[in-house]
């Protein structure tokens, strides 16, 4: 179940306009331009490790950080709105909510023209 949820989150992130996958520092990330908008776990993560995600939030940050499966991101990123989400093996993964957070993070990082393209997709 965790592996399927992780795959769904990855597909969602990479379907956003001009998003692509990269592996800096051994981490699986989704980028737009040269900027990361979602950390999707390490390249070798499997079902036995659960589902991990880190995103940058502004509108949803306060609500998100109060949830029991989130913590501020390390390396100083937390004070800039980044949060880590961790769903342990066997736990329910709130895929729809996490996709909303990936979308929000993308919108904060992506160029305005790409956000406009995303809005056009949603309205067609």
Short mmCIF file of the N, C-alpha and C atoms (twelve columns), coordinates in Angstrom:
data_MODEL
# 
_entry.id   MODEL 
# 
loop_
_atom_site.group_PDB 
_atom_site.id 
_atom_site.type_symbol 
_atom_site.label_atom_id 
_atom_site.label_alt_id 
_atom_site.label_comp_id 
_atom_site.label_asym_id 
_atom_site.label_seq_id 
_atom_site.Cartn_x 
_atom_site.Cartn_y 
_atom_site.Cartn_z 
_atom_site.pdbx_PDB_model_num 
ATOM 1   N N  . UNK A 1   0.817   -1.195 0.000   1 
ATOM 2   C CA . UNK A 1   0.000   0.000  0.000   1 
ATOM 3   C C  . UNK A 1   0.863   1.263  0.000   1 
ATOM 4   N N  . UNK A 2   1.915   1.279  0.817   1 
ATOM 5   C CA . UNK A 2   2.794   2.450  0.863   1 
ATOM 6   C C  . UNK A 2   3.466   2.679  -0.480  1 
ATOM 7   N N  . UNK A 3   3.882   1.602  -1.121  1 
ATOM 8   C CA . UNK A 3   4.561   1.735  -2.407  1 
ATOM 9   C C  . UNK A 3   3.616   2.325  -3.454  1 
ATOM 10  N N  . UNK A 4   2.350   1.896  -3.434  1 
ATOM 11  C CA . UNK A 4   1.372   2.437  -4.378  1 
ATOM 12  C C  . UNK A 4   1.116   3.913  -4.103  1 
ATOM 13  N N  . UNK A 5   0.995   4.272  -2.821  1 
ATOM 14  C CA . UNK A 5   0.766   5.675  -2.461  1 
ATOM 15  C C  . UNK A 5   1.952   6.532  -2.883  1 
ATOM 16  N N  . UNK A 6   3.159   6.059  -2.649  1 
ATOM 17  C CA . UNK A 6   4.361   6.802  -3.048  1 
ATOM 18  C C  . UNK A 6   4.390   6.978  -4.563  1 
ATOM 19  N N  . UNK A 7   4.016   5.941  -5.292  1 
ATOM 20  C CA . UNK A 7   3.973   6.025  -6.751  1 
ATOM 21  C C  . UNK A 7   2.937   7.022  -7.228  1 
ATOM 22  N N  . UNK A 8   1.799   7.051  -6.564  1 
ATOM 23  C CA . UNK A 8   0.738   7.999  -6.920  1 
ATOM 24  C C  . UNK A 8   1.200   9.439  -6.680  1 
ATOM 25  N N  . UNK A 9   1.872   9.692  -5.566  1 
ATOM 26  C CA . UNK A 9   2.386   11.030 -5.270  1 
ATOM 27  C C  . UNK A 9   3.436   11.442 -6.294  1 
ATOM 28  N N  . UNK A 10  4.308   10.521 -6.644  1 
ATOM 29  C CA . UNK A 10  5.346   10.786 -7.642  1 
ATOM 30  C C  . UNK A 10  4.722   11.124 -8.991  1 
ATOM 31  N N  . UNK A 11  3.748   10.311 -9.432  1 
ATOM 32  C CA . UNK A 11  3.086   10.566 -10.721 1 
ATOM 33  C C  . UNK A 11  2.389   11.920 -10.724 1 
ATOM 34  N N  . UNK A 12  1.713   12.243 -9.622  1 
ATOM 35  C CA . UNK A 12  1.029   13.528 -9.521  1 
ATOM 36  C C  . UNK A 12  2.035   14.673 -9.679  1 
ATOM 37  N N  . UNK A 13  3.128   14.611 -8.929  1 
ATOM 38  C CA . UNK A 13  4.130   15.686 -8.971  1 
ATOM 39  C C  . UNK A 13  4.731   15.836 -10.366 1 
ATOM 40  N N  . UNK A 14  5.039   14.718 -10.999 1 
ATOM 41  C CA . UNK A 14  5.712   14.775 -12.302 1 
ATOM 42  C C  . UNK A 14  4.766   15.110 -13.439 1 
ATOM 43  N N  . UNK A 15  3.469   15.101 -13.186 1 
ATOM 44  C CA . UNK A 15  2.484   15.482 -14.200 1 
ATOM 45  C C  . UNK A 15  2.256   16.996 -14.224 1 
ATOM 46  N N  . UNK A 16  2.804   17.716 -13.273 1 
ATOM 47  C CA . UNK A 16  2.656   19.168 -13.253 1 
ATOM 48  C C  . UNK A 16  3.504   19.772 -14.378 1 
ATOM 49  N N  . UNK A 17  3.096   20.928 -14.908 1 
ATOM 50  C CA . UNK A 17  3.801   21.513 -16.058 1 
ATOM 51  C C  . UNK A 17  5.317   21.662 -15.842 1 
ATOM 52  N N  . UNK A 18  6.068   21.079 -16.761 1 
ATOM 53  C CA . UNK A 18  7.540   21.138 -16.799 1 
ATOM 54  C C  . UNK A 18  8.219   20.556 -15.561 1 
ATOM 55  N N  . UNK A 19  7.511   19.741 -14.797 1 
ATOM 56  C CA . UNK A 19  8.122   19.083 -13.637 1 
ATOM 57  C C  . UNK A 19  8.962   17.904 -14.116 1 
ATOM 58  N N  . UNK A 20  10.031  17.639 -13.404 1 
ATOM 59  C CA . UNK A 20  10.889  16.494 -13.715 1 
ATOM 60  C C  . UNK A 20  11.513  15.956 -12.438 1 
ATOM 61  N N  . UNK A 21  11.995  14.739 -12.541 1 
ATOM 62  C CA . UNK A 21  12.580  14.056 -11.394 1 
ATOM 63  C C  . UNK A 21  14.099  14.215 -11.413 1 
ATOM 64  N N  . UNK A 22  14.670  14.347 -10.233 1 
ATOM 65  C CA . UNK A 22  16.118  14.441 -10.093 1 
ATOM 66  C C  . UNK A 22  16.504  13.698 -8.815  1 
ATOM 67  N N  . UNK A 23  17.813  13.451 -8.644  1 
ATOM 68  C CA . UNK A 23  18.294  12.669 -7.497  1 
ATOM 69  C C  . UNK A 23  19.498  13.325 -6.822  1 
ATOM 70  N N  . UNK A 24  19.361  14.589 -6.375  1 
ATOM 71  C CA . UNK A 24  20.489  15.205 -5.664  1 
ATOM 72  C C  . UNK A 24  20.656  14.554 -4.296  1 
ATOM 73  N N  . UNK A 25  21.840  14.381 -3.858  1 
ATOM 74  C CA . UNK A 25  22.157  13.839 -2.533  1 
ATOM 75  C C  . UNK A 25  21.549  12.458 -2.296  1 
ATOM 76  N N  . UNK A 26  21.165  11.750 -3.358  1 
ATOM 77  C CA . UNK A 26  20.536  10.439 -3.204  1 
ATOM 78  C C  . UNK A 26  19.054  10.507 -2.904  1 
ATOM 79  N N  . UNK A 27  18.491  11.700 -2.861  1 
ATOM 80  C CA . UNK A 27  17.063  11.881 -2.615  1 
ATOM 81  C C  . UNK A 27  16.316  11.949 -3.940  1 
ATOM 82  N N  . UNK A 28  15.111  11.396 -3.968  1 
ATOM 83  C CA . UNK A 28  14.221  11.522 -5.119  1 
ATOM 84  C C  . UNK A 28  13.460  12.830 -4.922  1 
ATOM 85  N N  . UNK A 29  13.587  13.757 -5.877  1 
ATOM 86  C CA . UNK A 29  12.906  15.043 -5.779  1 
ATOM 87  C C  . UNK A 29  12.158  15.350 -7.067  1 
ATOM 88  N N  . UNK A 30  11.184  16.227 -6.959  1 
ATOM 89  C CA . UNK A 30  10.494  16.779 -8.117  1 
ATOM 90  C C  . UNK A 30  10.922  18.239 -8.215  1 
ATOM 91  N N  . UNK A 31  11.328  18.622 -9.423  1 
ATOM 92  C CA . UNK A 31  11.800  19.986 -9.658  1 
ATOM 93  C C  . UNK A 31  10.986  20.634 -10.768 1 
ATOM 94  N N  . UNK A 32  10.983  21.944 -10.745 1 
ATOM 95  C CA . UNK A 32  10.481  22.747 -11.846 1 
ATOM 96  C C  . UNK A 32  11.532  23.825 -12.054 1 
ATOM 97  N N  . UNK A 33  11.970  23.993 -13.291 1 
ATOM 98  C CA . UNK A 33  13.146  24.827 -13.521 1 
ATOM 99  C C  . UNK A 33  14.308  24.140 -12.826 1 
ATOM 100 N N  . UNK A 34  15.051  24.873 -12.044 1 
ATOM 101 C CA . UNK A 34  16.159  24.269 -11.287 1 
ATOM 102 C C  . UNK A 34  15.821  24.122 -9.812  1 
ATOM 103 N N  . UNK A 35  14.558  24.360 -9.456  1 
ATOM 104 C CA . UNK A 35  14.182  24.395 -8.040  1 
ATOM 105 C C  . UNK A 35  13.355  23.178 -7.640  1 
ATOM 106 N N  . UNK A 36  13.632  22.679 -6.455  1 
ATOM 107 C CA . UNK A 36  12.891  21.555 -5.888  1 
ATOM 108 C C  . UNK A 36  11.569  22.065 -5.324  1 
ATOM 109 N N  . UNK A 37  10.479  21.357 -5.647  1 
ATOM 110 C CA . UNK A 37  9.202   21.684 -5.010  1 
ATOM 111 C C  . UNK A 37  8.675   20.534 -4.164  1 
ATOM 112 N N  . UNK A 38  9.285   19.347 -4.282  1 
ATOM 113 C CA . UNK A 38  8.878   18.226 -3.418  1 
ATOM 114 C C  . UNK A 38  10.026  17.242 -3.272  1 
ATOM 115 N N  . UNK A 39  10.316  16.873 -2.027  1 
ATOM 116 C CA . UNK A 39  11.226  15.771 -1.739  1 
ATOM 117 C C  . UNK A 39  10.352  14.532 -1.621  1 
ATOM 118 N N  . UNK A 40  10.646  13.508 -2.400  1 
ATOM 119 C CA . UNK A 40  9.790   12.325 -2.476  1 
ATOM 120 C C  . UNK A 40  10.411  11.094 -1.830  1 
ATOM 121 N N  . UNK A 41  11.454  11.263 -1.045  1 
ATOM 122 C CA . UNK A 41  12.106  10.131 -0.386  1 
ATOM 123 C C  . UNK A 41  13.385  9.745  -1.095  1 
ATOM 124 N N  . UNK A 42  14.101  8.772  -0.544  1 
ATOM 125 C CA . UNK A 42  15.353  8.358  -1.170  1 
ATOM 126 C C  . UNK A 42  15.059  7.454  -2.361  1 
ATOM 127 N N  . UNK A 43  15.989  7.361  -3.254  1 
ATOM 128 C CA . UNK A 43  15.810  6.597  -4.480  1 
ATOM 129 C C  . UNK A 43  15.530  5.129  -4.211  1 
ATOM 130 N N  . UNK A 44  16.010  4.597  -3.079  1 
ATOM 131 C CA . UNK A 44  15.817  3.172  -2.792  1 
ATOM 132 C C  . UNK A 44  14.699  2.895  -1.797  1 
ATOM 133 N N  . UNK A 45  13.886  3.920  -1.472  1 
ATOM 134 C CA . UNK A 45  12.767  3.684  -0.552  1 
ATOM 135 C C  . UNK A 45  11.840  2.612  -1.092  1 
ATOM 136 N N  . UNK A 46  11.343  1.800  -0.206  1 
ATOM 137 C CA . UNK A 46  10.396  0.756  -0.583  1 
ATOM 138 C C  . UNK A 46  9.235   0.736  0.378   1 
ATOM 139 N N  . UNK A 47  8.339   -0.218 0.198   1 
ATOM 140 C CA . UNK A 47  7.128   -0.299 1.011   1 
ATOM 141 C C  . UNK A 47  7.446   -0.463 2.494   1 
ATOM 142 N N  . UNK A 48  8.549   -1.135 2.811   1 
ATOM 143 C CA . UNK A 48  8.888   -1.382 4.215   1 
ATOM 144 C C  . UNK A 48  9.284   -0.099 4.948   1 
ATOM 145 N N  . UNK A 49  9.505   0.993  4.233   1 
ATOM 146 C CA . UNK A 49  9.928   2.245  4.855   1 
ATOM 147 C C  . UNK A 49  8.792   3.237  5.006   1 
ATOM 148 N N  . UNK A 50  7.615   2.910  4.535   1 
ATOM 149 C CA . UNK A 50  6.504   3.850  4.627   1 
ATOM 150 C C  . UNK A 50  6.588   4.896  3.533   1 
ATOM 151 N N  . UNK A 51  5.886   5.998  3.727   1 
ATOM 152 C CA . UNK A 51  5.849   7.080  2.737   1 
ATOM 153 C C  . UNK A 51  6.357   8.353  3.379   1 
ATOM 154 N N  . UNK A 52  7.323   8.984  2.724   1 
ATOM 155 C CA . UNK A 52  7.860   10.252 3.190   1 
ATOM 156 C C  . UNK A 52  7.731   11.307 2.103   1 
ATOM 157 N N  . UNK A 53  7.571   12.546 2.516   1 
ATOM 158 C CA . UNK A 53  7.399   13.648 1.582   1 
ATOM 159 C C  . UNK A 53  7.801   14.923 2.300   1 
ATOM 160 N N  . UNK A 54  8.399   15.856 1.592   1 
ATOM 161 C CA . UNK A 54  8.643   17.197 2.127   1 
ATOM 162 C C  . UNK A 54  8.209   18.201 1.077   1 
ATOM 163 N N  . UNK A 55  7.461   19.209 1.519   1 
ATOM 164 C CA . UNK A 55  6.939   20.236 0.623   1 
ATOM 165 C C  . UNK A 55  7.004   21.599 1.306   1 
ATOM 166 N N  . UNK A 56  6.929   22.644 0.497   1 
ATOM 167 C CA . UNK A 56  6.893   24.006 1.019   1 
ATOM 168 C C  . UNK A 56  5.442   24.473 1.007   1 
ATOM 169 N N  . UNK A 57  4.972   24.931 2.155   1 
ATOM 170 C CA . UNK A 57  3.583   25.380 2.268   1 
ATOM 171 C C  . UNK A 57  3.525   26.792 2.821   1 
ATOM 172 N N  . UNK A 58  2.532   27.530 2.377   1 
ATOM 173 C CA . UNK A 58  2.274   28.850 2.942   1 
ATOM 174 C C  . UNK A 58  0.844   28.874 3.468   1 
ATOM 175 N N  . UNK A 59  -0.131  28.686 2.582   1 
ATOM 176 C CA . UNK A 59  -1.544  28.745 2.987   1 
ATOM 177 C C  . UNK A 59  -1.918  27.628 3.959   1 
ATOM 178 N N  . UNK A 60  -1.426  26.429 3.726   1 
ATOM 179 C CA . UNK A 60  -1.791  25.264 4.543   1 
ATOM 180 C C  . UNK A 60  -0.818  24.989 5.675   1 
ATOM 181 N N  . UNK A 61  0.213   25.800 5.820   1 
ATOM 182 C CA . UNK A 61  1.300   25.488 6.748   1 
ATOM 183 C C  . UNK A 61  0.831   25.291 8.185   1 
ATOM 184 N N  . UNK A 62  0.079   26.222 8.715   1 
ATOM 185 C CA . UNK A 62  -0.325  26.127 10.126  1 
ATOM 186 C C  . UNK A 62  -1.150  24.873 10.401  1 
ATOM 187 N N  . UNK A 63  -2.095  24.589 9.529   1 
ATOM 188 C CA . UNK A 63  -2.907  23.381 9.687   1 
ATOM 189 C C  . UNK A 63  -2.032  22.132 9.541   1 
ATOM 190 N N  . UNK A 64  -1.172  22.129 8.544   1 
ATOM 191 C CA . UNK A 64  -0.339  20.956 8.262   1 
ATOM 192 C C  . UNK A 64  0.624   20.657 9.403   1 
ATOM 193 N N  . UNK A 65  1.264   21.678 9.932   1 
ATOM 194 C CA . UNK A 65  2.292   21.451 10.950  1 
ATOM 195 C C  . UNK A 65  1.676   20.937 12.255  1 
ATOM 196 N N  . UNK A 66  0.375   21.105 12.427  1 
ATOM 197 C CA . UNK A 66  -0.294  20.597 13.613  1 
ATOM 198 C C  . UNK A 66  -0.695  19.130 13.525  1 
ATOM 199 N N  . UNK A 67  -0.491  18.512 12.368  1 
ATOM 200 C CA . UNK A 67  -0.876  17.112 12.192  1 
ATOM 201 C C  . UNK A 67  0.187   16.191 12.775  1 
ATOM 202 N N  . UNK A 68  -0.230  15.029 13.222  1 
ATOM 203 C CA . UNK A 68  0.695   14.140 13.929  1 
ATOM 204 C C  . UNK A 68  1.723   13.464 13.023  1 
ATOM 205 N N  . UNK A 69  1.602   13.568 11.718  1 
ATOM 206 C CA . UNK A 69  2.568   12.936 10.823  1 
ATOM 207 C C  . UNK A 69  3.476   13.955 10.128  1 
ATOM 208 N N  . UNK A 70  3.507   15.198 10.639  1 
ATOM 209 C CA . UNK A 70  4.355   16.232 10.041  1 
ATOM 210 C C  . UNK A 70  5.304   16.835 11.069  1 
ATOM 211 N N  . UNK A 71  6.436   17.320 10.580  1 
ATOM 212 C CA . UNK A 71  7.408   18.055 11.388  1 
ATOM 213 C C  . UNK A 71  8.041   19.120 10.502  1 
ATOM 214 N N  . UNK A 72  8.580   20.189 11.088  1 
ATOM 215 C CA . UNK A 72  9.311   21.157 10.274  1 
ATOM 216 C C  . UNK A 72  10.535  20.480 9.648   1 
ATOM 217 N N  . UNK A 73  10.840  20.821 8.423   1 
ATOM 218 C CA . UNK A 73  12.023  20.253 7.762   1 
ATOM 219 C C  . UNK A 73  13.290  20.769 8.419   1 
ATOM 220 N N  . UNK A 74  14.337  19.968 8.355   1 
ATOM 221 C CA . UNK A 74  15.624  20.323 8.928   1 
ATOM 222 C C  . UNK A 74  16.437  21.224 8.021   1 
ATOM 223 N N  . UNK A 75  17.686  21.424 8.400   1 
ATOM 224 C CA . UNK A 75  18.649  22.226 7.644   1 
ATOM 225 C C  . UNK A 75  18.164  23.659 7.415   1 
ATOM 226 N N  . UNK A 76  17.354  24.179 8.326   1 
ATOM 227 C CA . UNK A 76  16.869  25.546 8.206   1 
ATOM 228 C C  . UNK A 76  15.698  25.720 7.255   1 
ATOM 229 N N  . UNK A 77  15.277  24.655 6.584   1 
ATOM 230 C CA . UNK A 77  14.167  24.769 5.635   1 
ATOM 231 C C  . UNK A 77  12.833  24.997 6.335   1 
ATOM 232 N N  . UNK A 78  12.685  24.466 7.554   1 
ATOM 233 C CA . UNK A 78  11.433  24.584 8.289   1 
ATOM 234 C C  . UNK A 78  11.011  26.021 8.513   1 
ATOM 235 N N  . UNK A 79  11.952  26.889 8.755   1 
ATOM 236 C CA . UNK A 79  11.583  28.288 8.999   1 
ATOM 237 C C  . UNK A 79  11.190  29.010 7.708   1 
ATOM 238 N N  . UNK A 80  11.359  28.336 6.568   1 
ATOM 239 C CA . UNK A 80  10.935  28.889 5.275   1 
ATOM 240 C C  . UNK A 80  9.679   28.201 4.761   1 
ATOM 241 N N  . UNK A 81  8.977   27.477 5.636   1 
ATOM 242 C CA . UNK A 81  7.701   26.883 5.268   1 
ATOM 243 C C  . UNK A 81  7.734   25.428 4.855   1 
ATOM 244 N N  . UNK A 82  8.918   24.801 4.845   1 
ATOM 245 C CA . UNK A 82  9.016   23.399 4.448   1 
ATOM 246 C C  . UNK A 82  8.621   22.487 5.606   1 
ATOM 247 N N  . UNK A 83  7.841   21.461 5.282   1 
ATOM 248 C CA . UNK A 83  7.467   20.460 6.282   1 
ATOM 249 C C  . UNK A 83  7.779   19.063 5.754   1 
ATOM 250 N N  . UNK A 84  8.085   18.175 6.684   1 
ATOM 251 C CA . UNK A 84  8.258   16.751 6.371   1 
ATOM 252 C C  . UNK A 84  6.993   16.020 6.772   1 
ATOM 253 N N  . UNK A 85  6.571   15.102 5.926   1 
ATOM 254 C CA . UNK A 85  5.424   14.239 6.210   1 
ATOM 255 C C  . UNK A 85  5.953   12.817 6.236   1 
ATOM 256 N N  . UNK A 86  5.572   12.064 7.244   1 
ATOM 257 C CA . UNK A 86  6.041   10.693 7.354   1 
ATOM 258 C C  . UNK A 86  4.889   9.782  7.761   1 
ATOM 259 N N  . UNK A 87  4.547   8.857  6.871   1 
ATOM 260 C CA . UNK A 87  3.509   7.857  7.142   1 
ATOM 261 C C  . UNK A 87  4.218   6.522  7.288   1 
ATOM 262 N N  . UNK A 88  4.239   5.954  8.493   1 
ATOM 263 C CA . UNK A 88  4.970   4.705  8.710   1 
ATOM 264 C C  . UNK A 88  4.336   3.538  7.960   1 
ATOM 265 N N  . UNK A 89  5.099   2.456  7.792   1 
ATOM 266 C CA . UNK A 89  4.560   1.278  7.112   1 
ATOM 267 C C  . UNK A 89  3.245   0.835  7.746   1 
ATOM 268 N N  . UNK A 90  2.274   0.537  6.912   1 
ATOM 269 C CA . UNK A 90  0.982   0.066  7.388   1 
ATOM 270 C C  . UNK A 90  -0.002  1.162  7.743   1 
ATOM 271 N N  . UNK A 91  0.457   2.406  7.857   1 
ATOM 272 C CA . UNK A 91  -0.439  3.524  8.190   1 
ATOM 273 C C  . UNK A 91  -1.185  3.971  6.935   1 
ATOM 274 N N  . UNK A 92  -2.370  4.507  7.141   1 
ATOM 275 C CA . UNK A 92  -3.121  5.087  6.024   1 
ATOM 276 C C  . UNK A 92  -2.364  6.311  5.511   1 
ATOM 277 N N  . UNK A 93  -2.299  6.444  4.208   1 
ATOM 278 C CA . UNK A 93  -1.602  7.572  3.585   1 
ATOM 279 C C  . UNK A 93  -2.666  8.494  2.987   1 
ATOM 280 N N  . UNK A 94  -2.751  9.745  3.454   1 
ATOM 281 C CA . UNK A 94  -3.760  10.674 2.931   1 
ATOM 282 C C  . UNK A 94  -3.321  11.238 1.569   1 
ATOM 283 N N  . UNK A 95  -3.407  10.394 0.552   1 
ATOM 284 C CA . UNK A 95  -2.869  10.739 -0.769  1 
ATOM 285 C C  . UNK A 95  -3.473  12.033 -1.313  1 
ATOM 286 N N  . UNK A 96  -4.781  12.187 -1.210  1 
ATOM 287 C CA . UNK A 96  -5.423  13.388 -1.760  1 
ATOM 288 C C  . UNK A 96  -4.893  14.651 -1.077  1 
ATOM 289 N N  . UNK A 97  -4.774  14.617 0.238   1 
ATOM 290 C CA . UNK A 97  -4.241  15.761 0.975   1 
ATOM 291 C C  . UNK A 97  -2.797  16.035 0.570   1 
ATOM 292 N N  . UNK A 98  -1.984  14.995 0.483   1 
ATOM 293 C CA . UNK A 98  -0.580  15.185 0.108   1 
ATOM 294 C C  . UNK A 98  -0.450  15.701 -1.319  1 
ATOM 295 N N  . UNK A 99  -1.326  15.285 -2.218  1 
ATOM 296 C CA . UNK A 99  -1.327  15.832 -3.582  1 
ATOM 297 C C  . UNK A 99  -1.678  17.320 -3.546  1 
ATOM 298 N N  . UNK A 100 -2.620  17.707 -2.692  1 
ATOM 299 C CA . UNK A 100 -2.943  19.133 -2.541  1 
ATOM 300 C C  . UNK A 100 -1.719  19.907 -2.075  1 
ATOM 301 N N  . UNK A 101 -0.965  19.325 -1.153  1 
ATOM 302 C CA . UNK A 101 0.238   19.994 -0.656  1 
ATOM 303 C C  . UNK A 101 1.319   20.059 -1.726  1 
ATOM 304 N N  . UNK A 102 1.462   19.026 -2.522  1 
ATOM 305 C CA . UNK A 102 2.420   19.055 -3.634  1 
ATOM 306 C C  . UNK A 102 2.035   20.176 -4.597  1 
ATOM 307 N N  . UNK A 103 0.736   20.291 -4.896  1 
ATOM 308 C CA . UNK A 103 0.237   21.346 -5.773  1 
ATOM 309 C C  . UNK A 103 0.563   22.723 -5.197  1 
ATOM 310 N N  . UNK A 104 0.325   22.909 -3.911  1 
ATOM 311 C CA . UNK A 104 0.605   24.195 -3.266  1 
ATOM 312 C C  . UNK A 104 2.101   24.516 -3.325  1 
ATOM 313 N N  . UNK A 105 2.936   23.539 -3.050  1 
ATOM 314 C CA . UNK A 105 4.381   23.735 -3.088  1 
ATOM 315 C C  . UNK A 105 4.834   24.104 -4.500  1 
ATOM 316 N N  . UNK A 106 4.308   23.392 -5.489  1 
ATOM 317 C CA . UNK A 106 4.633   23.686 -6.887  1 
ATOM 318 C C  . UNK A 106 4.276   25.133 -7.220  1 
ATOM 319 N N  . UNK A 107 3.092   25.558 -6.813  1 
ATOM 320 C CA . UNK A 107 2.632   26.915 -7.116  1 
ATOM 321 C C  . UNK A 107 3.517   27.985 -6.464  1 
ATOM 322 N N  . UNK A 108 4.129   27.668 -5.320  1 
ATOM 323 C CA . UNK A 108 5.038   28.607 -4.666  1 
ATOM 324 C C  . UNK A 108 6.387   28.691 -5.375  1 
ATOM 325 N N  . UNK A 109 6.799   27.604 -6.012  1 
ATOM 326 C CA . UNK A 109 8.134   27.508 -6.594  1 
ATOM 327 C C  . UNK A 109 8.150   27.823 -8.091  1 
ATOM 328 N N  . UNK A 110 7.129   27.389 -8.813  1 
ATOM 329 C CA . UNK A 110 7.107   27.489 -10.279 1 
ATOM 330 C C  . UNK A 110 6.950   28.925 -10.763 1 
ATOM 331 N N  . UNK A 111 7.391   29.136 -11.991 1 
ATOM 332 C CA . UNK A 111 7.211   30.434 -12.637 1 
ATOM 333 C C  . UNK A 111 5.716   30.713 -12.829 1 
ATOM 334 N N  . UNK A 112 5.361   31.986 -12.845 1 
ATOM 335 C CA . UNK A 112 3.953   32.377 -12.962 1 
ATOM 336 C C  . UNK A 112 3.298   31.807 -14.217 1 
ATOM 337 N N  . UNK A 113 4.034   31.730 -15.327 1 
ATOM 338 C CA . UNK A 113 3.451   31.204 -16.563 1 
ATOM 339 C C  . UNK A 113 3.080   29.733 -16.414 1 
ATOM 340 N N  . UNK A 114 3.849   28.983 -15.628 1 
ATOM 341 C CA . UNK A 114 3.539   27.569 -15.413 1 
ATOM 342 C C  . UNK A 114 2.337   27.400 -14.491 1 
ATOM 343 N N  . UNK A 115 2.212   28.278 -13.500 1 
ATOM 344 C CA . UNK A 115 1.042   28.252 -12.622 1 
ATOM 345 C C  . UNK A 115 -0.201  28.597 -13.443 1 
ATOM 346 N N  . UNK A 116 -0.080  29.556 -14.355 1 
ATOM 347 C CA . UNK A 116 -1.203  29.908 -15.228 1 
ATOM 348 C C  . UNK A 116 -1.576  28.716 -16.115 1 
ATOM 349 N N  . UNK A 117 -0.576  27.999 -16.615 1 
ATOM 350 C CA . UNK A 117 -0.847  26.802 -17.418 1 
ATOM 351 C C  . UNK A 117 -1.572  25.751 -16.582 1 
ATOM 352 N N  . UNK A 118 -1.161  25.575 -15.353 1 
ATOM 353 C CA . UNK A 118 -1.816  24.626 -14.462 1 
ATOM 354 C C  . UNK A 118 -3.277  25.034 -14.227 1 
ATOM 355 N N  . UNK A 119 -3.526  26.310 -14.035 1 
ATOM 356 C CA . UNK A 119 -4.888  26.793 -13.859 1 
ATOM 357 C C  . UNK A 119 -5.721  26.565 -15.120 1 
ATOM 358 N N  . UNK A 120 -5.119  26.778 -16.296 1 
ATOM 359 C CA . UNK A 120 -5.838  26.523 -17.553 1 
ATOM 360 C C  . UNK A 120 -6.214  25.046 -17.660 1 
ATOM 361 N N  . UNK A 121 -5.304  24.162 -17.268 1 
ATOM 362 C CA . UNK A 121 -5.588  22.716 -17.283 1 
ATOM 363 C C  . UNK A 121 -6.792  22.393 -16.394 1 
ATOM 364 N N  . UNK A 122 -6.829  23.009 -15.222 1 
ATOM 365 C CA . UNK A 122 -7.900  22.729 -14.260 1 
ATOM 366 C C  . UNK A 122 -9.247  23.231 -14.762 1 
ATOM 367 N N  . UNK A 123 -9.234  24.282 -15.552 1 
ATOM 368 C CA . UNK A 123 -10.482 24.877 -16.015 1 
ATOM 369 C C  . UNK A 123 -10.951 24.336 -17.371 1 
ATOM 370 N N  . UNK A 124 -10.208 23.422 -17.944 1 
ATOM 371 C CA . UNK A 124 -10.636 22.885 -19.249 1 
ATOM 372 C C  . UNK A 124 -11.218 21.511 -19.144 1 
# 
